[in-house]
Amino acid sequence: MIPPIPRPTIYDVAARAGVSKSLVSLVLRGSANVSPSRRRAVDAAIEELGYRPSRAASSLAGSRSRTIGVVIDDFGNPWFVDLLRGLRSVLDPEEFHVTVADLQLDAVSGRNPVDGFLAMHAEGLVLAAEPEPAMLERLTIPTVVAGSRECIPSGADIVATDDVLGARMALQHLFALGHRSIGHLTGRSGAARLRLAGYRESMSEAGLPALVTGELGGTTEGAGYAAAGELLDDHPGVTAIFAANDTMALGALAALRERGREVPRQVSVAGYDNTAIAAASYLNLTSVDNHSDDIGVDAARALLARIGDPEREPRHILRKPSLVTRSSTTKPPP
Amino acid sequence: MIPPIPRPTIYDVAARAGVSKSLVSLVLRGSANVSPSRRRAVDAAIEELGYRPSRAASSLAGSRSRTIGVVIDDFGNPWFVDLLRGLRSVLDPEEFHVTVADLQLDAVSGRNPVDGFLAMHAEGLVLAAEPEPAMLERLTIPTVVAGSRECIPSGADIVATDDVLGARMALQHLFALGHRSIGHLTGRSGAARLRLAGYRESMSEAGLPALVTGELGGTTEGAGYAAAGELLDDHPGVTAIFAANDTMALGALAALRERGREVPRQVSVAGYDNTAIAAASYLNLTSVDNHSDDIGVDAARALLARIGDPEREPRHILRKPSLVTRSSTTKPPP
């Protein structure tokens, strides 16, 4: 058990600096109406005492929670980790708290994370998931949609990466290596649908048949395993597999190994999202980077702008993805 | 853009049932003071209109946020996903919202997720992380610590799995297979420290030297890769590696492959936490299951009990882990 450590208060700072508590407050808020000498005295007292202003206390005293809620689909798919980093790089210095809830488990219980964030007086919402339209009915706080989503609440800003372009980049890479028989693993999600569209466009433009599995499944590792198995059984001649995300690509690796197909010597594999899974040295997957950290930065800025001006015209920012090539893709076997 | 769908209100239900709004409220709260015929009328109206009570609205009207905050270390390590599932299986039916914040990024910015949850009027806190003692100073809400932690706020309940025992189970398994030269990858965390203790105890009882690396590092995939490289360079004769978690074990797989060591034929690998990483068919890692879902259930129950009775004596629940053997461990080479 840790004994409570006494924490210096604003009164201690005021006493040490020989000024009033209100003057310390003014200094903390960066007010221009403080003389340089008094500011120096307060700064010195803050440093000597190791004083840190209590954001919780000031929030509780005021009417603002200074909280931004982030709704994600599934904590098991780590693509959102970079998004959070980007959000926080903007929101932390503005002294907002960022907290996350997922839809994955709510599907069972009927709980609604949007209602949850309203109940906790969140000041803004980042939708990085596919909520049911019903969840958005009472959405009265500034909202930004991050990523490609099927359901967009009216009045929300949108910040996304161009998923069609990302898929086209992956296909361009596989074409350049010499692949022609390329399968695609897809699943039910707004982002997967756009990646599928990019795949279809690319294959069609190259005069090649689209080989797609998983259209009725999810986008998990298990779904990728199942879809890859189906693809390999139906089209044993594929020399490359492009998966709608890295987690599905990990599932595909298992299906390939089970069939004795070596990666990348016999079959190349590319994922999407450039998550920690793709970057892990052991897996080292070629993947499309959707720059989720930049999406987070843009989403946070859009949210702050809307909190500052709720009447602001909604904007739609579409960023360019890029391709990270690693050892899971190479030339097809001769 | 989705046009806003008009949602039936409690007034619509009352009008349809021919009763007052207060009576609908009583029915919704399961009051016994409602006649069966009026209850039937209200139930019928609710069903006809597809009415769902708005928890957010009732929370906003009342003084309770009905929110439980969960503090985790790092969204990149998926061990917490099962913990959340367990928490939600208890808290969802009690109409609590669960929201998550991490310490990982806060370390840089100095933001404090505990303050964040206080600012959003969370009614309880689950600490599944290693916060700085300073973060816990103003912790005035019911708190339960989930997992093995170095820093326990006074008055908190503790629900954990026995990490010393879990490590002993992994070692018992490796001994039974015939391994004697077993290395351990550790890192800085309360859980890792206990797993290291279990490893040291087991090796010492078997009269074997402890071979440990990573003591000053983290517990990420990259840290596991580095620690395994060091272990293999210092002790090339190890036939088994036990990592403090699955993410580190994934890093170890890469270090082994780089050195041309086959898993499991030449070197067996065991992880800890039984995460989705260990369960992924492609990796299929032997791992200690700390039953995080059960920890979540117990933690949620402890929290509800403390919310109901803040003077309740803190309890310490220590659960037994179990071992999940998969294809990454086998007999040592002859």
XYZ file of C-alpha atoms in Angstrom, chain B residues 4 16 25 33 43 47-48 79 93 115-116 122 135 147 167 190 193 206 228 230 233 239 250 265 268 285 332:
27
model
C -32.304 11.561 -38.689
C -50.312 5.002 -27.151
C -41.437 5.163 -15.999
C -47.079 -0.684 -7.971
C -45.591 -3.303 -22.772
C -43.389 -3.174 -28.614
C -45.610 -1.514 -31.235
C -4.164 -9.198 -23.328
C -26.604 -5.949 -17.727
C -7.809 12.434 -13.800
C -9.631 11.954 -17.097
C -16.734 7.772 -13.709
C -1.685 9.462 -10.534
C -3.730 -8.237 -12.573
C 5.404 -19.399 -14.793
C 4.754 -6.074 -12.121
C 8.582 -9.600 -12.236
C 15.468 -28.357 -10.566
C 15.987 -13.356 -27.386
C 20.987 -11.592 -26.458
C 24.168 -15.174 -28.421
C 16.536 -25.682 -26.203
C 6.572 -13.279 -31.216
C 12.308 -28.821 -33.616
C 10.640 -24.639 -28.096
C 2.104 -20.645 -29.359
C 14.339 -31.031 -27.161
